[in-house]
Amino acid sequence: MTGLIEVVFKTITDAIAATGYWGIAIGMAIESANIPLPSEVILPFGGYLVSTGRLEFYRAVLAGTIGGTVGSILSYYLGLLGGRPFLLKYGRYFGFSIKHLDQATGWFERYGEVTVFFTRLMPIVRTFISLPAGIGGMNFKKFVFYTFMGSLPWSLLLTYVGFKLGQNWKAIEPLYHKLDIVVALGLVALAVYLWLRRKR
C-alpha cells in the first residue's frame, strides 16, 4: 500500500511540475469531485514550485481555489440531477462512500447552507459536502459563493506551507489531518459566532 501511495504522489507531482497552474486546478477539481486525490499533496507541491520561482504564489492559490470550486460544482450537479438513489446505485464506480455522504448530510442538515463554507477545511467531509447540497437543491449562486470562499483559505494555507518549506514540503505529511482539524474547529467556532450574532 505504501508503494502504491508513493506512485500516486509521484504521478501527481510530475503532472503539476509539467503543467503548472493547470495541474493544480485539475488536481483540485478531481479531489472536489469526490475522487480521493489529496489536496495535501497538490497544494504544498504547488507552494514548493513557487519557492523555486516556477510559479507565482497568488496564481497558484487561485488555481487551487478555482479548481476546487469547479470540481464541487460537478459534485453538486451529480447530487441535484442524480439524487441519492443514483449515488447508492452507481457511486461505487467513482469512489463514493455512503458513510461519507451520511456524514456530510448530517452536517448540512444541522448547520444549514453555511456548512458548505466551513466544511471545506474538514477532513473527508469537504470532499462530499457538495452532494447533499445538490440533493437538497441549495441555491446555486450561494453554493458557488460559499464553496469559493471556503476553498480559498485552504488553498492559501497549504500553498503557503509548501512555499515556506521549499524542498522539505513533504515534512507536512504527518500533520495533514491535525492541520485539517485545527482549522476546521476554528471555522466551526466562527460559524457559530456569526449565526448567534445574526439571530440576535
PDB file of N, CA and C in Angstrom, residues 19-79:
ATOM      1  N   THR A  19       2.623  20.799 -15.916  1.00  0.00           N
ATOM      2  CA  THR A  19       1.515  21.647 -16.395  1.00  0.00           C
ATOM      3  C   THR A  19       1.278  22.894 -15.554  1.00  0.00           C
ATOM      4  N   GLY A  20       1.965  23.035 -14.420  1.00  0.00           N
ATOM      5  CA  GLY A  20       1.874  24.254 -13.617  1.00  0.00           C
ATOM      6  C   GLY A  20       0.496  24.510 -13.037  1.00  0.00           C
ATOM      7  N   TYR A  21      -0.026  25.715 -13.284  1.00  0.00           N
ATOM      8  CA  TYR A  21      -1.307  26.116 -12.713  1.00  0.00           C
ATOM      9  C   TYR A  21      -2.438  25.189 -13.132  1.00  0.00           C
ATOM     10  N   TRP A  22      -2.403  24.737 -14.387  1.00  0.00           N
ATOM     11  CA  TRP A  22      -3.439  23.831 -14.863  1.00  0.00           C
ATOM     12  C   TRP A  22      -3.426  22.526 -14.076  1.00  0.00           C
ATOM     13  N   GLY A  23      -2.244  22.042 -13.748  1.00  0.00           N
ATOM     14  CA  GLY A  23      -2.128  20.815 -12.969  1.00  0.00           C
ATOM     15  C   GLY A  23      -2.725  20.969 -11.586  1.00  0.00           C
ATOM     16  N   ILE A  24      -2.460  22.112 -10.959  1.00  0.00           N
ATOM     17  CA  ILE A  24      -3.036  22.379  -9.638  1.00  0.00           C
ATOM     18  C   ILE A  24      -4.556  22.444  -9.728  1.00  0.00           C
ATOM     19  N   ALA A  25      -5.056  23.193 -10.707  1.00  0.00           N
ATOM     20  CA  ALA A  25      -6.504  23.369 -10.855  1.00  0.00           C
ATOM     21  C   ALA A  25      -7.200  22.042 -11.147  1.00  0.00           C
ATOM     22  N   ILE A  26      -6.654  21.266 -12.062  1.00  0.00           N
ATOM     23  CA  ILE A  26      -7.275  19.986 -12.415  1.00  0.00           C
ATOM     24  C   ILE A  26      -7.214  19.011 -11.244  1.00  0.00           C
ATOM     25  N   GLY A  27      -6.081  18.985 -10.554  1.00  0.00           N
ATOM     26  CA  GLY A  27      -5.950  18.111  -9.392  1.00  0.00           C
ATOM     27  C   GLY A  27      -6.961  18.440  -8.316  1.00  0.00           C
ATOM     28  N   MET A  28      -7.142  19.727  -8.035  1.00  0.00           N
ATOM     29  CA  MET A  28      -8.110  20.144  -7.014  1.00  0.00           C
ATOM     30  C   MET A  28      -9.540  19.887  -7.473  1.00  0.00           C
ATOM     31  N   ALA A  29      -9.792  20.018  -8.780  1.00  0.00           N
ATOM     32  CA  ALA A  29     -11.130  19.727  -9.308  1.00  0.00           C
ATOM     33  C   ALA A  29     -11.450  18.246  -9.133  1.00  0.00           C
ATOM     34  N   ILE A  30     -10.481  17.394  -9.399  1.00  0.00           N
ATOM     35  CA  ILE A  30     -10.684  15.950  -9.250  1.00  0.00           C
ATOM     36  C   ILE A  30     -10.982  15.613  -7.790  1.00  0.00           C
ATOM     37  N   GLU A  31     -10.204  16.190  -6.861  1.00  0.00           N
ATOM     38  CA  GLU A  31     -10.442  15.918  -5.443  1.00  0.00           C
ATOM     39  C   GLU A  31     -11.828  16.366  -5.015  1.00  0.00           C
ATOM     40  N   SER A  32     -12.243  17.531  -5.470  1.00  0.00           N
ATOM     41  CA  SER A  32     -13.534  18.085  -5.058  1.00  0.00           C
ATOM     42  C   SER A  32     -14.710  17.401  -5.744  1.00  0.00           C
ATOM     43  N   ALA A  33     -14.427  16.587  -6.763  1.00  0.00           N
ATOM     44  CA  ALA A  33     -15.477  15.829  -7.445  1.00  0.00           C
ATOM     45  C   ALA A  33     -15.585  14.419  -6.870  1.00  0.00           C
ATOM     46  N   ASN A  34     -15.187  14.276  -5.587  1.00  0.00           N
ATOM     47  CA  ASN A  34     -15.364  13.036  -4.817  1.00  0.00           C
ATOM     48  C   ASN A  34     -14.374  11.928  -5.157  1.00  0.00           C
ATOM     49  N   ILE A  35     -13.304  12.269  -5.861  1.00  0.00           N
ATOM     50  CA  ILE A  35     -12.268  11.286  -6.168  1.00  0.00           C
ATOM     51  C   ILE A  35     -11.095  11.542  -5.220  1.00  0.00           C
ATOM     52  N   PRO A  36     -10.647  10.514  -4.489  1.00  0.00           N
ATOM     53  CA  PRO A  36      -9.650  10.716  -3.431  1.00  0.00           C
ATOM     54  C   PRO A  36      -8.252  11.061  -3.924  1.00  0.00           C
ATOM     55  N   LEU A  37      -8.102  12.288  -4.385  1.00  0.00           N
ATOM     56  CA  LEU A  37      -6.797  12.815  -4.771  1.00  0.00           C
ATOM     57  C   LEU A  37      -6.447  13.879  -3.731  1.00  0.00           C
ATOM     58  N   PRO A  38      -5.386  13.698  -2.949  1.00  0.00           N
ATOM     59  CA  PRO A  38      -5.155  14.553  -1.781  1.00  0.00           C
ATOM     60  C   PRO A  38      -4.692  15.978  -2.089  1.00  0.00           C
ATOM     61  N   SER A  39      -5.492  16.947  -1.648  1.00  0.00           N
ATOM     62  CA  SER A  39      -5.085  18.345  -1.796  1.00  0.00           C
ATOM     63  C   SER A  39      -3.859  18.641  -0.949  1.00  0.00           C
ATOM     64  N   GLU A  40      -3.630  17.813   0.081  1.00  0.00           N
ATOM     65  CA  GLU A  40      -2.473  17.986   0.958  1.00  0.00           C
ATOM     66  C   GLU A  40      -1.159  17.646   0.266  1.00  0.00           C
ATOM     67  N   VAL A  41      -1.247  17.101  -0.942  1.00  0.00           N
ATOM     68  CA  VAL A  41      -0.067  16.896  -1.786  1.00  0.00           C
ATOM     69  C   VAL A  41      -0.037  17.947  -2.887  1.00  0.00           C
ATOM     70  N   ILE A  42      -1.192  18.183  -3.507  1.00  0.00           N
ATOM     71  CA  ILE A  42      -1.286  19.095  -4.647  1.00  0.00           C
ATOM     72  C   ILE A  42      -0.833  20.507  -4.284  1.00  0.00           C
ATOM     73  N   LEU A  43      -1.419  21.059  -3.234  1.00  0.00           N
ATOM     74  CA  LEU A  43      -1.155  22.462  -2.901  1.00  0.00           C
ATOM     75  C   LEU A  43       0.231  22.707  -2.310  1.00  0.00           C
ATOM     76  N   PRO A  44       0.706  21.889  -1.362  1.00  0.00           N
ATOM     77  CA  PRO A  44       2.068  22.110  -0.880  1.00  0.00           C
ATOM     78  C   PRO A  44       3.121  21.961  -1.978  1.00  0.00           C
ATOM     79  N   PHE A  45       2.904  21.032  -2.899  1.00  0.00           N
ATOM     80  CA  PHE A  45       3.862  20.901  -4.008  1.00  0.00           C
ATOM     81  C   PHE A  45       3.810  22.144  -4.888  1.00  0.00           C
ATOM     82  N   GLY A  46       2.599  22.677  -5.087  1.00  0.00           N
ATOM     83  CA  GLY A  46       2.489  23.935  -5.814  1.00  0.00           C
ATOM     84  C   GLY A  46       3.252  25.041  -5.107  1.00  0.00           C
ATOM     85  N   GLY A  47       3.160  25.060  -3.772  1.00  0.00           N
ATOM     86  CA  GLY A  47       3.914  26.035  -2.991  1.00  0.00           C
ATOM     87  C   GLY A  47       5.411  25.853  -3.144  1.00  0.00           C
ATOM     88  N   TYR A  48       5.835  24.591  -3.214  1.00  0.00           N
ATOM     89  CA  TYR A  48       7.258  24.322  -3.440  1.00  0.00           C
ATOM     90  C   TYR A  48       7.706  24.890  -4.786  1.00  0.00           C
ATOM     91  N   LEU A  49       6.876  24.717  -5.829  1.00  0.00           N
ATOM     92  CA  LEU A  49       7.225  25.265  -7.142  1.00  0.00           C
ATOM     93  C   LEU A  49       7.277  26.792  -7.104  1.00  0.00           C
ATOM     94  N   VAL A  50       6.448  27.384  -6.249  1.00  0.00           N
ATOM     95  CA  VAL A  50       6.518  28.839  -6.058  1.00  0.00           C
ATOM     96  C   VAL A  50       7.879  29.216  -5.482  1.00  0.00           C
ATOM     97  N   SER A  51       8.362  28.416  -4.530  1.00  0.00           N
ATOM     98  CA  SER A  51       9.651  28.714  -3.885  1.00  0.00           C
ATOM     99  C   SER A  51      10.810  28.619  -4.861  1.00  0.00           C
ATOM    100  N   THR A  52      10.636  27.841  -5.936  1.00  0.00           N
ATOM    101  CA  THR A  52      11.701  27.710  -6.937  1.00  0.00           C
ATOM    102  C   THR A  52      11.599  28.788  -8.015  1.00  0.00           C
ATOM    103  N   GLY A  53      10.520  29.566  -7.980  1.00  0.00           N
ATOM    104  CA  GLY A  53      10.330  30.611  -8.976  1.00  0.00           C
ATOM    105  C   GLY A  53       9.592  30.158 -10.219  1.00  0.00           C
ATOM    106  N   ARG A  54       9.165  28.899 -10.259  1.00  0.00           N
ATOM    107  CA  ARG A  54       8.473  28.385 -11.442  1.00  0.00           C
ATOM    108  C   ARG A  54       7.014  28.826 -11.489  1.00  0.00           C
ATOM    109  N   LEU A  55       6.436  29.107 -10.332  1.00  0.00           N
ATOM    110  CA  LEU A  55       5.049  29.573 -10.269  1.00  0.00           C
ATOM    111  C   LEU A  55       4.979  30.833  -9.422  1.00  0.00           C
ATOM    112  N   GLU A  56       3.888  31.569  -9.549  1.00  0.00           N
ATOM    113  CA  GLU A  56       3.652  32.772  -8.752  1.00  0.00           C
ATOM    114  C   GLU A  56       2.634  32.432  -7.662  1.00  0.00           C
ATOM    115  N   PHE A  57       2.885  32.918  -6.455  1.00  0.00           N
ATOM    116  CA  PHE A  57       2.129  32.466  -5.280  1.00  0.00           C
ATOM    117  C   PHE A  57       0.623  32.627  -5.436  1.00  0.00           C
ATOM    118  N   TYR A  58       0.156  33.836  -5.682  1.00  0.00           N
ATOM    119  CA  TYR A  58      -1.286  34.069  -5.693  1.00  0.00           C
ATOM    120  C   TYR A  58      -1.977  33.397  -6.872  1.00  0.00           C
ATOM    121  N   ARG A  59      -1.284  33.227  -7.964  1.00  0.00           N
ATOM    122  CA  ARG A  59      -1.869  32.496  -9.092  1.00  0.00           C
ATOM    123  C   ARG A  59      -2.025  31.018  -8.746  1.00  0.00           C
ATOM    124  N   ALA A  60      -1.051  30.480  -8.020  1.00  0.00           N
ATOM    125  CA  ALA A  60      -1.152  29.081  -7.587  1.00  0.00           C
ATOM    126  C   ALA A  60      -2.328  28.908  -6.630  1.00  0.00           C
ATOM    127  N   VAL A  61      -2.496  29.858  -5.715  1.00  0.00           N
ATOM    128  CA  VAL A  61      -3.620  29.818  -4.777  1.00  0.00           C
ATOM    129  C   VAL A  61      -4.949  29.906  -5.536  1.00  0.00           C
ATOM    130  N   LEU A  62      -5.006  30.820  -6.485  1.00  0.00           N
ATOM    131  CA  LEU A  62      -6.233  30.998  -7.266  1.00  0.00           C
ATOM    132  C   LEU A  62      -6.538  29.754  -8.103  1.00  0.00           C
ATOM    133  N   ALA A  63      -5.505  29.134  -8.659  1.00  0.00           N
ATOM    134  CA  ALA A  63      -5.706  27.912  -9.439  1.00  0.00           C
ATOM    135  C   ALA A  63      -6.304  26.818  -8.569  1.00  0.00           C
ATOM    136  N   GLY A  64      -5.791  26.680  -7.353  1.00  0.00           N
ATOM    137  CA  GLY A  64      -6.327  25.677  -6.434  1.00  0.00           C
ATOM    138  C   GLY A  64      -7.761  25.971  -6.033  1.00  0.00           C
ATOM    139  N   THR A  65      -8.052  27.243  -5.799  1.00  0.00           N
ATOM    140  CA  THR A  65      -9.397  27.641  -5.384  1.00  0.00           C
ATOM    141  C   THR A  65     -10.410  27.441  -6.500  1.00  0.00           C
ATOM    142  N   ILE A  66     -10.060  27.868  -7.697  1.00  0.00           N
ATOM    143  CA  ILE A  66     -10.965  27.710  -8.841  1.00  0.00           C
ATOM    144  C   ILE A  66     -11.164  26.228  -9.159  1.00  0.00           C
ATOM    145  N   GLY A  67     -10.080  25.472  -9.124  1.00  0.00           N
ATOM    146  CA  GLY A  67     -10.195  24.037  -9.379  1.00  0.00           C
ATOM    147  C   GLY A  67     -11.116  23.362  -8.375  1.00  0.00           C
ATOM    148  N   GLY A  68     -10.945  23.695  -7.096  1.00  0.00           N
ATOM    149  CA  GLY A  68     -11.803  23.119  -6.070  1.00  0.00           C
ATOM    150  C   GLY A  68     -13.258  23.494  -6.263  1.00  0.00           C
ATOM    151  N   THR A  69     -13.498  24.719  -6.697  1.00  0.00           N
ATOM    152  CA  THR A  69     -14.868  25.185  -6.926  1.00  0.00           C
ATOM    153  C   THR A  69     -15.504  24.473  -8.114  1.00  0.00           C
ATOM    154  N   VAL A  70     -14.754  24.326  -9.195  1.00  0.00           N
ATOM    155  CA  VAL A  70     -15.275  23.646 -10.386  1.00  0.00           C
ATOM    156  C   VAL A  70     -15.613  22.184 -10.072  1.00  0.00           C
ATOM    157  N   GLY A  71     -14.717  21.501  -9.374  1.00  0.00           N
ATOM    158  CA  GLY A  71     -14.980  20.110  -9.006  1.00  0.00           C
ATOM    159  C   GLY A  71     -16.196  19.989  -8.110  1.00  0.00           C
ATOM    160  N   SER A  72     -16.368  20.947  -7.205  1.00  0.00           N
ATOM    161  CA  SER A  72     -17.529  20.941  -6.312  1.00  0.00           C
ATOM    162  C   SER A  72     -18.826  21.168  -7.077  1.00  0.00           C
ATOM    163  N   ILE A  73     -18.769  22.004  -8.113  1.00  0.00           N
ATOM    164  CA  ILE A  73     -19.958  22.232  -8.944  1.00  0.00           C
ATOM    165  C   ILE A  73     -20.371  20.940  -9.646  1.00  0.00           C
ATOM    166  N   LEU A  74     -19.406  20.186 -10.145  1.00  0.00           N
ATOM    167  CA  LEU A  74     -19.708  18.899 -10.770  1.00  0.00           C
ATOM    168  C   LEU A  74     -20.376  17.967  -9.767  1.00  0.00           C
ATOM    169  N   SER A  75     -19.850  17.950  -8.548  1.00  0.00           N
ATOM    170  CA  SER A  75     -20.422  17.113  -7.497  1.00  0.00           C
ATOM    171  C   SER A  75     -21.827  17.590  -7.125  1.00  0.00           C
ATOM    172  N   TYR A  76     -22.018  18.897  -7.082  1.00  0.00           N
ATOM    173  CA  TYR A  76     -23.334  19.482  -6.779  1.00  0.00           C
ATOM    174  C   TYR A  76     -24.373  19.003  -7.794  1.00  0.00           C
ATOM    175  N   TYR A  77     -24.034  19.066  -9.068  1.00  0.00           N
ATOM    176  CA  TYR A  77     -24.985  18.656 -10.105  1.00  0.00           C
ATOM    177  C   TYR A  77     -25.207  17.148 -10.116  1.00  0.00           C
ATOM    178  N   LEU A  78     -24.198  16.409  -9.683  1.00  0.00           N
ATOM    179  CA  LEU A  78     -24.370  14.967  -9.546  1.00  0.00           C
ATOM    180  C   LEU A  78     -25.451  14.675  -8.508  1.00  0.00           C
ATOM    181  N   GLY A  79     -25.421  15.419  -7.405  1.00  0.00           N
ATOM    182  CA  GLY A  79     -26.447  15.260  -6.380  1.00  0.00           C
ATOM    183  C   GLY A  79     -27.785  15.805  -6.819  1.00  0.00           C
TER     184      GLY A  79
END
